[in-house]
Coordinates of C-alpha atoms in Angstrom, one line a residue:
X1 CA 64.2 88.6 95.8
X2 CA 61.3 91.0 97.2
X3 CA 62.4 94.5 97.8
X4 CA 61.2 95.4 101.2
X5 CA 62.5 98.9 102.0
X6 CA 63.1 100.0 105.4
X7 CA 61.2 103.2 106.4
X8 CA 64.3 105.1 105.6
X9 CA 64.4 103.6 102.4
X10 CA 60.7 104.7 101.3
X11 CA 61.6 108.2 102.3
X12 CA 64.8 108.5 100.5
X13 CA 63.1 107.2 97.3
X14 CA 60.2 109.7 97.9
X15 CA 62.8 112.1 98.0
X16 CA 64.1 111.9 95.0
X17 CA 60.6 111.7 93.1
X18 CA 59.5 114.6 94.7
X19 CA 62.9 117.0 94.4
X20 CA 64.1 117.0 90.2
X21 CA 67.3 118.2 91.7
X22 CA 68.3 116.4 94.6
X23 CA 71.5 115.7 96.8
X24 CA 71.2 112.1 98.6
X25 CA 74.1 111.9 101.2
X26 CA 73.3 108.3 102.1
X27 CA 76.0 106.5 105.0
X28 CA 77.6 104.0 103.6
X29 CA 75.7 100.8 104.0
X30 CA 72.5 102.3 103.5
X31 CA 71.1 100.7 100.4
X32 CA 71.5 104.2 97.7
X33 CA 71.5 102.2 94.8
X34 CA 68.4 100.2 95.3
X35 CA 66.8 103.4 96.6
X36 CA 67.5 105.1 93.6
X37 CA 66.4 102.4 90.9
X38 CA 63.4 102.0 92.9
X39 CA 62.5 105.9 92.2
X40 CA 63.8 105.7 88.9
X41 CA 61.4 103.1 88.2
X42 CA 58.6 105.0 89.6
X43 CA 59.4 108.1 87.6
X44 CA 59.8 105.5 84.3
X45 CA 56.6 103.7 84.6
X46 CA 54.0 105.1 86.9
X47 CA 54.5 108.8 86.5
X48 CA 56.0 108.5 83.1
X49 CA 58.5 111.8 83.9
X50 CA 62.0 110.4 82.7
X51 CA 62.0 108.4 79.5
X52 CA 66.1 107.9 79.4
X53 CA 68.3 107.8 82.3
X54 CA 72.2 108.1 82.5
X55 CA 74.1 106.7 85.4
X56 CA 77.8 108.0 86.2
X57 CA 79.7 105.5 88.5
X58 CA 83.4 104.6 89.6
X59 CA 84.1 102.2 87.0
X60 CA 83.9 98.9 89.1
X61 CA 80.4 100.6 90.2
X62 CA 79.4 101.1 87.4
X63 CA 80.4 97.4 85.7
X64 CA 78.9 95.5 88.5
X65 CA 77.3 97.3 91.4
X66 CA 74.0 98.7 89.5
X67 CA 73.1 95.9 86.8
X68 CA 73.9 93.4 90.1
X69 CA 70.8 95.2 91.8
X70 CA 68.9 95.5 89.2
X71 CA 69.0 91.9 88.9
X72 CA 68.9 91.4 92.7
X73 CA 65.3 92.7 93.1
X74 CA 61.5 91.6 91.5
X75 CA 60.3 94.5 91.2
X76 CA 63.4 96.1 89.3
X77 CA 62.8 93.2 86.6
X78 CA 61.4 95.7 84.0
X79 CA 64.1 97.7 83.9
X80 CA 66.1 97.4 81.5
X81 CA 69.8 98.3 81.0
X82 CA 73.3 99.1 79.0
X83 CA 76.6 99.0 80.6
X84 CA 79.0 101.5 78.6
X85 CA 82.4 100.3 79.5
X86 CA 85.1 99.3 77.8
X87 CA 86.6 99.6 74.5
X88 CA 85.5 102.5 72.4
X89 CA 83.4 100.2 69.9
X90 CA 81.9 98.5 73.2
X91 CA 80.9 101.6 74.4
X92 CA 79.2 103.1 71.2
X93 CA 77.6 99.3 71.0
X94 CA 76.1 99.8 74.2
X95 CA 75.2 103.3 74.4
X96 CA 73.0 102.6 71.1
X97 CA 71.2 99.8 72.3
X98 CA 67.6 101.0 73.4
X99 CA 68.1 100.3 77.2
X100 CA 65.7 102.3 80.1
X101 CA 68.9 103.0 82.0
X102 CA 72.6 103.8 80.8
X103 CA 75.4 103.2 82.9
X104 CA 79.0 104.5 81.9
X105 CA 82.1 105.3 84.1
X106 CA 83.4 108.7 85.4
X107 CA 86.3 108.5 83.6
X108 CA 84.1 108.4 79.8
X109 CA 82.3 111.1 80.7
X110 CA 83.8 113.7 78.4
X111 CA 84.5 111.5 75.8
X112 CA 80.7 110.4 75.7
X113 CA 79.9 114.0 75.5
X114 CA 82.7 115.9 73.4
X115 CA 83.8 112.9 71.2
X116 CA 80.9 109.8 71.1
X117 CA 79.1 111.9 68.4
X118 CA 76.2 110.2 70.0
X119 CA 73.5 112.2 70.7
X120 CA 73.2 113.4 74.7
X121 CA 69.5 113.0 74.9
X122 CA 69.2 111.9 78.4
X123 CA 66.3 113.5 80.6
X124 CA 67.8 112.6 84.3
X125 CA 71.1 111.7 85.1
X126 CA 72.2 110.1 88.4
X127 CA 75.7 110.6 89.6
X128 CA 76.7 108.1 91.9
X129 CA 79.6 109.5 94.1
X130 CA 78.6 112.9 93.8
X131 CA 82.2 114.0 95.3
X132 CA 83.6 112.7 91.9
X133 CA 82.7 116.2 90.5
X134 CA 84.2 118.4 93.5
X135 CA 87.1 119.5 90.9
X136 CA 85.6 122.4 88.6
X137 CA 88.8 122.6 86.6
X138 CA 88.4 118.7 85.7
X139 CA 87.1 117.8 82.0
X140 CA 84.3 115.8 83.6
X141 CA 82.7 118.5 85.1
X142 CA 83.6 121.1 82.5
X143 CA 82.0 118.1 80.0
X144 CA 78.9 117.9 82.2
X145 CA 77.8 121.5 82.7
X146 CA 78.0 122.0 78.7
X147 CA 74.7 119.3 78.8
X148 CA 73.4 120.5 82.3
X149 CA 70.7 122.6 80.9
X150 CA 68.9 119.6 78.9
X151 CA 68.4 117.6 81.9
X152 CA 65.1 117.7 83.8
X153 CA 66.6 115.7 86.8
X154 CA 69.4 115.1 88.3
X155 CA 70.5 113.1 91.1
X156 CA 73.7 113.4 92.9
X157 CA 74.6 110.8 95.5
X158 CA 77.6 110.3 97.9
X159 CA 78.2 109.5 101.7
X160 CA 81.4 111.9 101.8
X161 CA 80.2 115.2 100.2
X162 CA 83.0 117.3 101.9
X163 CA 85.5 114.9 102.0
X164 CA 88.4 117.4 101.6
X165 CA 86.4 120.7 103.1
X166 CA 83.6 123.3 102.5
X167 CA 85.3 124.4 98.7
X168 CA 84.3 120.8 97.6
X169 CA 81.0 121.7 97.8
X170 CA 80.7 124.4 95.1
X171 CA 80.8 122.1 92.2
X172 CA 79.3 119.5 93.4
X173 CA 76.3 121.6 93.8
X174 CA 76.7 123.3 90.3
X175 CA 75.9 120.7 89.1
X176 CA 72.8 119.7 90.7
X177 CA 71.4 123.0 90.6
X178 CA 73.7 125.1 87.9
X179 CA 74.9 127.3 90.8
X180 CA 71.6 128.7 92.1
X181 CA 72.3 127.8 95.9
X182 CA 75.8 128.6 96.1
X183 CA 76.5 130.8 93.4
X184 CA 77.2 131.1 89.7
X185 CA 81.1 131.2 90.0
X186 CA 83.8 129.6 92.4
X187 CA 85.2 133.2 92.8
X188 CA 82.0 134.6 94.2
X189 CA 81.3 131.4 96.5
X190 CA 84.7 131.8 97.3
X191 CA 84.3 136.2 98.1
X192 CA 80.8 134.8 100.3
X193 CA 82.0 132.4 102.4
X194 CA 85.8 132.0 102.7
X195 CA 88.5 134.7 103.7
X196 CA 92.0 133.3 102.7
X197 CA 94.5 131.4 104.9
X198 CA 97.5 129.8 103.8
X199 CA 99.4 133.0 101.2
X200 CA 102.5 134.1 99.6
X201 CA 102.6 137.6 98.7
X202 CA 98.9 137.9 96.7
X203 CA 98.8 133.7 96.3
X204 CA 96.5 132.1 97.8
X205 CA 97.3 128.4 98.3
X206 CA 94.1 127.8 101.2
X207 CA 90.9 129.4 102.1
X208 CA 88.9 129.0 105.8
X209 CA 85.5 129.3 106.1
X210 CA 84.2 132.6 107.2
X211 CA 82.6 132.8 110.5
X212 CA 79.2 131.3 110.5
X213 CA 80.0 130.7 106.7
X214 CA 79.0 126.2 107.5
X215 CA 75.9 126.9 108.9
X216 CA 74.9 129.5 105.8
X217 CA 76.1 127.2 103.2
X218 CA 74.1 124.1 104.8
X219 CA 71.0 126.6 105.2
X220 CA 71.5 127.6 101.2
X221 CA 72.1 123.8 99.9
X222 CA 69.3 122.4 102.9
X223 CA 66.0 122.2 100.6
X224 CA 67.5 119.9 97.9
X225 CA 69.4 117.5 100.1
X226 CA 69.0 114.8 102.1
X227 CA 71.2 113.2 104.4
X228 CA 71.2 110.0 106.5
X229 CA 73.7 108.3 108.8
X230 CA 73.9 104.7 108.7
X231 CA 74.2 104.5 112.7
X232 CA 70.6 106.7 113.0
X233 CA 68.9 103.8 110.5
X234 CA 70.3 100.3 110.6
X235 CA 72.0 98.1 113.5
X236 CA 75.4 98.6 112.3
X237 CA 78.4 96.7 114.3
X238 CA 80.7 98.3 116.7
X239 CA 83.3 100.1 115.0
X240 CA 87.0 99.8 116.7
X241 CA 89.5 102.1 115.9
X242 CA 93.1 100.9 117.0
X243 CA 96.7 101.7 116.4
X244 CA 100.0 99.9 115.8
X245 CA 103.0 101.4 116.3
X246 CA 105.9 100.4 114.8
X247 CA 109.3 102.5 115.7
X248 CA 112.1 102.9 113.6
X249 CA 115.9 102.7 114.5
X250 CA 117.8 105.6 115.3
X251 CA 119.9 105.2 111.6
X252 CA 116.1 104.9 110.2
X253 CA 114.8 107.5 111.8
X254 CA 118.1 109.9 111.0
X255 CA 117.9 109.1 107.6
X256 CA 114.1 110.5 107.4
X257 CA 114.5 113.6 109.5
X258 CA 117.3 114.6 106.8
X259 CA 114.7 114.1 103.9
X260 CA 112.2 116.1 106.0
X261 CA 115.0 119.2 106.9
X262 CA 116.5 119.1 103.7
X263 CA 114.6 117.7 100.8
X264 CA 117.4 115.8 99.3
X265 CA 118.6 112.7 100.3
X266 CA 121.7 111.5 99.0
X267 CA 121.7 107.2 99.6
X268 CA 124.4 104.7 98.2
X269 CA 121.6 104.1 95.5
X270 CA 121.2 107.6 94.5
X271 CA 119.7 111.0 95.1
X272 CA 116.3 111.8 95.8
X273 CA 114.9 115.2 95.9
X274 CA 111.3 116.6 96.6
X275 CA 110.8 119.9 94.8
X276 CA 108.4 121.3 97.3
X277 CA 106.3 120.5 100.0
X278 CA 104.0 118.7 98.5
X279 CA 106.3 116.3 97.0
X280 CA 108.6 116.1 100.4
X281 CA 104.9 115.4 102.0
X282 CA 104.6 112.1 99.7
X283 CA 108.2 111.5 99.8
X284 CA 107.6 111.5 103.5
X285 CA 105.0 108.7 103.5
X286 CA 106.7 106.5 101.7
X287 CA 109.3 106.4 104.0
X288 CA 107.0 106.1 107.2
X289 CA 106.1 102.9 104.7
X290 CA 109.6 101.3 104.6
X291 CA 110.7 102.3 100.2
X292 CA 110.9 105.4 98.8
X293 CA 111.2 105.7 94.8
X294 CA 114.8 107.7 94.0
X295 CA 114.9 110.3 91.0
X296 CA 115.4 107.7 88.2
X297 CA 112.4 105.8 89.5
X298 CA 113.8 103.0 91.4
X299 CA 113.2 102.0 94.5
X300 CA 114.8 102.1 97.9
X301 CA 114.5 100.1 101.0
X302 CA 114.3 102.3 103.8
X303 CA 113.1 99.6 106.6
X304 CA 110.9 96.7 107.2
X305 CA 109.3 97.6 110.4
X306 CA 105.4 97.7 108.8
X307 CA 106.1 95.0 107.0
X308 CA 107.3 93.0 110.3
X309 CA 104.1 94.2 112.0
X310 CA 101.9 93.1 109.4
X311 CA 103.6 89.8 109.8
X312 CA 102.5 89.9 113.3
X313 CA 99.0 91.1 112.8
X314 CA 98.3 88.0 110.6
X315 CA 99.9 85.4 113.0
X316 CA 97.6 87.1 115.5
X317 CA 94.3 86.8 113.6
X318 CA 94.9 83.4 113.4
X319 CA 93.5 82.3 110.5
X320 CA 90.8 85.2 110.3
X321 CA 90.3 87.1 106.8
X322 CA 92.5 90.4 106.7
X323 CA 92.0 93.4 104.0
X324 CA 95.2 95.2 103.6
X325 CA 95.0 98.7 102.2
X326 CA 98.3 99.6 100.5
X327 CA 99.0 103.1 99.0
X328 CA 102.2 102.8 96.8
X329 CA 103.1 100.5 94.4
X330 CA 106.3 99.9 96.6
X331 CA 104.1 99.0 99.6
X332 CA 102.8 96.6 97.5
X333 CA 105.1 94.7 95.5
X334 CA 107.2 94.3 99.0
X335 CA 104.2 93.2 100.9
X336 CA 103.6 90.9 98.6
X337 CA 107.2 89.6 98.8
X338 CA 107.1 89.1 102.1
X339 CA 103.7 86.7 102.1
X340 CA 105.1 84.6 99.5
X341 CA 108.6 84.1 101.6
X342 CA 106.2 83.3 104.5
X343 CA 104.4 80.9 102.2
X344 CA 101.0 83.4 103.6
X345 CA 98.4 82.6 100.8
X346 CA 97.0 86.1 99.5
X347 CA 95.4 87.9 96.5
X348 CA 94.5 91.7 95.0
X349 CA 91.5 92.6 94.8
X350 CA 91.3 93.9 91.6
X351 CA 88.8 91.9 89.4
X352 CA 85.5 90.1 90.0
X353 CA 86.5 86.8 90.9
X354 CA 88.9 87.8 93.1
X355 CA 86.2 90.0 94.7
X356 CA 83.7 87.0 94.7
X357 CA 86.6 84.7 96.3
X358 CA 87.1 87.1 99.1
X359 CA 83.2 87.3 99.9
X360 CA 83.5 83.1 99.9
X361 CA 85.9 83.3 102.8
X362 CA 88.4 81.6 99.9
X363 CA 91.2 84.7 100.6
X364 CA 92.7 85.1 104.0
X365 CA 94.3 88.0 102.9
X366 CA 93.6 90.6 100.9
X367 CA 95.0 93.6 99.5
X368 CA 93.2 96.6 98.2
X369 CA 93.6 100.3 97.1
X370 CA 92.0 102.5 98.3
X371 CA 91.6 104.3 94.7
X372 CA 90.6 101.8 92.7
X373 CA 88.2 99.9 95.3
X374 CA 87.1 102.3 97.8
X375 CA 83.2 103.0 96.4
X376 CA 80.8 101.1 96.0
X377 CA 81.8 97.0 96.3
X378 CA 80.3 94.8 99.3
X379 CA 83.2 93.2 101.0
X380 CA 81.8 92.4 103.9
X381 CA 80.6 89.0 103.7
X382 CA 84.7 88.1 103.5
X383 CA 85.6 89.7 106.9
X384 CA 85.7 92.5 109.6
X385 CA 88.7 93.4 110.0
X386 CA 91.2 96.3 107.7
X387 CA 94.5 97.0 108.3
X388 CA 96.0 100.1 106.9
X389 CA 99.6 99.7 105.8
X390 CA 99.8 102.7 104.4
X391 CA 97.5 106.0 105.0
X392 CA 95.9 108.1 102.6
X393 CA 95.2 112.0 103.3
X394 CA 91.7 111.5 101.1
X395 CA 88.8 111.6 103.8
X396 CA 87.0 110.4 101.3
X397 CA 88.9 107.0 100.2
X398 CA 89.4 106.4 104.0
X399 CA 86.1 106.4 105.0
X400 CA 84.6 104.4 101.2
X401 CA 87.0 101.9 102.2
X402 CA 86.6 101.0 105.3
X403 CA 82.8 101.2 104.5
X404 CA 83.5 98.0 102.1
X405 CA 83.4 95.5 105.7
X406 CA 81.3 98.4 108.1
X407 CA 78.0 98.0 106.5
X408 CA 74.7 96.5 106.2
X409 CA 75.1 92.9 105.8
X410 CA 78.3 92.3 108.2
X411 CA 77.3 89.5 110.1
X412 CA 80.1 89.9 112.9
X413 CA 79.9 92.0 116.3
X414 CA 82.6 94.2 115.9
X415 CA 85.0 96.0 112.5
X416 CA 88.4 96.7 113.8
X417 CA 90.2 99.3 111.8
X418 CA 93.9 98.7 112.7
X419 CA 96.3 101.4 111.3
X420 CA 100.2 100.7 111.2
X421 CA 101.5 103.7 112.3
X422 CA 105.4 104.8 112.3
X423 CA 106.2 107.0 115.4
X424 CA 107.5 109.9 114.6
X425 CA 106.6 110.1 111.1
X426 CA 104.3 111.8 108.7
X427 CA 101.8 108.7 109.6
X428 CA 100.6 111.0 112.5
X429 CA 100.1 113.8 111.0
X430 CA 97.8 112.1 108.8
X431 CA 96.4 110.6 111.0
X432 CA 95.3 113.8 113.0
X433 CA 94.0 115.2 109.6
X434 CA 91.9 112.3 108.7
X435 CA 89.8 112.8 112.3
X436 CA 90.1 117.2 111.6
X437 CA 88.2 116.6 108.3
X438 CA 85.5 114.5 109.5
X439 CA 84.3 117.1 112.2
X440 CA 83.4 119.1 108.9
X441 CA 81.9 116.2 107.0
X442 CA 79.8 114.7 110.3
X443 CA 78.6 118.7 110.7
X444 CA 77.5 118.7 107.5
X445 CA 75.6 115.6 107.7
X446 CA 74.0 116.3 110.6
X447 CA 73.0 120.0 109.3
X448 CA 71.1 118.2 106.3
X449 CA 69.7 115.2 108.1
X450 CA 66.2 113.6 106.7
X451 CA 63.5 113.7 109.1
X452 CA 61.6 110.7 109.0
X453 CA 58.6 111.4 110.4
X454 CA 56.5 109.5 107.7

């Protein structure tokens, strides 16, 4: 197929040919990977700059997504590529075939560095899903930055760049630019732009941003980044947001409010206990699910209302294709249950041909995680319409997900987002955080956005 990029497109890859050290915060939809081969192409062949290129993906990203494009388009023919997953021996076999392009998953990165023994002699490395490195204290990043000083370019890209807040930031940056925007050290990004919030005695648990302190950081990060919003560039469909209440019975509801008061539960099946509040937090939502896991790791029915109401929701569609995002294990074993004692034909998304199936319009419903499928696949040729079962405080896995069906390619009108939601529950409160967070990530965006005036 021809490549015929959009003006955005041409820009984007310009971008990156002209910045060594760029940021791309590309919507979701927007076409980043195909932007990016294109300017590593260019930078391969015409200007003869890069020689070896790395690529660092989600592992489903990184098995499918980039040697799936590169296939996709004529003019990315010449490339040619490796695919480093797998078993160790699969791995070394691929990272020491002679390839243009090398494409291994997050999760190998240290090992690739610390323990391949094969030499790191990469000149650009792209990291797709930039937010990936947010965690300085992770063995990726620590891994990354020991090789940061051989590379001539780097690429990060991501659509949710402060999923989680401003402190995501620092890393991510470091390693783009080895802390020349935003500082050297954490502490001192910290000292510059945050004042501390949440504290006991001299701990500090949170940090708030500083007055003024988003505008200076999108000021010091503004001349290496590039941002674009898939609603500014491409006729997306209409995005519907809705909510499902479900409401548990007054024994239901007693029995959670003395798990939230308490943090112990004593049930005919056992006790269950959350050592602190971010354990009661979790405890919490898998209540407002319907199970809860006890202390020997069993599990305990609570209620059925979400799984009643997602009974419902498919009787309603009617025969339409449904994704189902499910958090816990519990959530999903008893969803799954349930479907096969209403004789509801389903399947996980969790390899390729299941993947392909649901594109095909062969799955009416599916069900996904959020973790393990939330970057990077194309769902939306299989449906438009997500429920969440269960909710997820990562800004980040919300939004990738539900960018999976609202995207470019999405034939229908109209993605409905339909969130089953326990009154009086933690689901709320999540809820209410989810929309909090995205005020920082849409200012961000718009503080950085690409000027197309090409």
């Amino acid at each position: 197929m021809q490549y015929e990029p959009h003006d955005y497109q041409k820009y984007a890859i310009r971008y990156i040919e002209d910045h060594p050290f760029a940021a791309v915060l590309l919507d979701m939809g927007l076409g980043k990977t195909s932007i990016t081969l294109s300017a590593i192409a260019d930078l391969l062949f015409d200007s003869f700059e890069v020689h070896k290129v790395l690529v660092i993906a989600p592992l489903r990203v990184a098995r499918d997504t980039w040697s799936a494009e590169i296939q996709k388009w004529d003019q990315l023919h010449g490339l040619t590529y490796s695919v480093a997953v797998g078993t160790e021996a699969e791995r070394k076999a691929a990272l020491n075939r002679k390839a243009d392009i090398y494409i291994i998953n997050r999760e190998n990165v240290q090992w690739l560095i610390d323990q391949s023994k094969i030499p790191f002699d990469y000149d650009m490395v792209v990291v797709d899903e930039l937010s990936s490195f947010k965690n300085h204290q992770s063995k990726r990043f620590k891994a990354l930055m020991q090789v940061r000083p051989k590379l001539k370019r780097v690429v990060g890209l991501t659509g949710t760049p402060a999923s989680n807040g401003l402190m995501d930031l620092w890393a991510e940056f470091k390693v783009i630019d080895m802390g020349k925007r935003l500082g050297r050290f954490i502490s001192h990004y910290r000292q510059n732009y945050f004042v501390p919030d949440k504290m006991n005695g001299q701990i500090v648990y949170s940090y708030r941003p500083r007055p003024g302190a988003e505008d200076a950081i999108y000021r010091q990060i503004s001349d290496i980044t590039i941002s674009m919003k898939s609603t500014d560039h491409i006729k997306m469909p209409d995005l519907v947001s809705t909510e499902y209440k479900v409401y548990l019975s007054p024994d239901e509801q007693e029995v959670y409010d003395d798990m939230k008061k308490q943090f112990v539960l004593d049930l005919p099946a056992g006790e269950i206990s959350a050592a602190n509040a971010a354990v009661l937090s979790g405890k919490l939502s898998q209540m407002a699910n319907g199970a809860i896991y006890d202390d020997n790791g069993g599990m305990v029915e609570i209620h059925s209302q979400k799984l009643d109401a997602l009974e419902d929701i498919i009787e309603s569609a009617n025969g339409k294709p449904l994704l189902v995002a499910y958090w816990y294990q519990h959530d999903l074993n008893r969803i799954m249950k349930r479907l096969h004692e209403r004789h509801i034909p389903f399947s996980k998304l969790d390899s390729a041909d299941s993947i392909r199936r649901w594109n095909n319009g062969e799955i009416p419903v599916a069900l996904i995680h959020p973790a393990s499928a939330g970057h990077g696949l194309n769902l939306q040729s299989g449906g438009n319409h997500i429920v969440w079962y269960g909710l997820t405080w990562s800004l980040e896995l919300y939004s990738q997900t539900i960018a999976r069906l609202w995207r470019q390619g999405q034939t229908e009108e109209t993605v409905i987002v339909q969130h089953i939601v326990a009154e009086g529950t933690i689901d709320e409160q999540i809820l209410r955080a989810l929309k909090a967070k995205d005020k920082t990530q849409s200012a961000l965006i718009a503080a950085v956005k690409a000027n197309l005036k090409i």
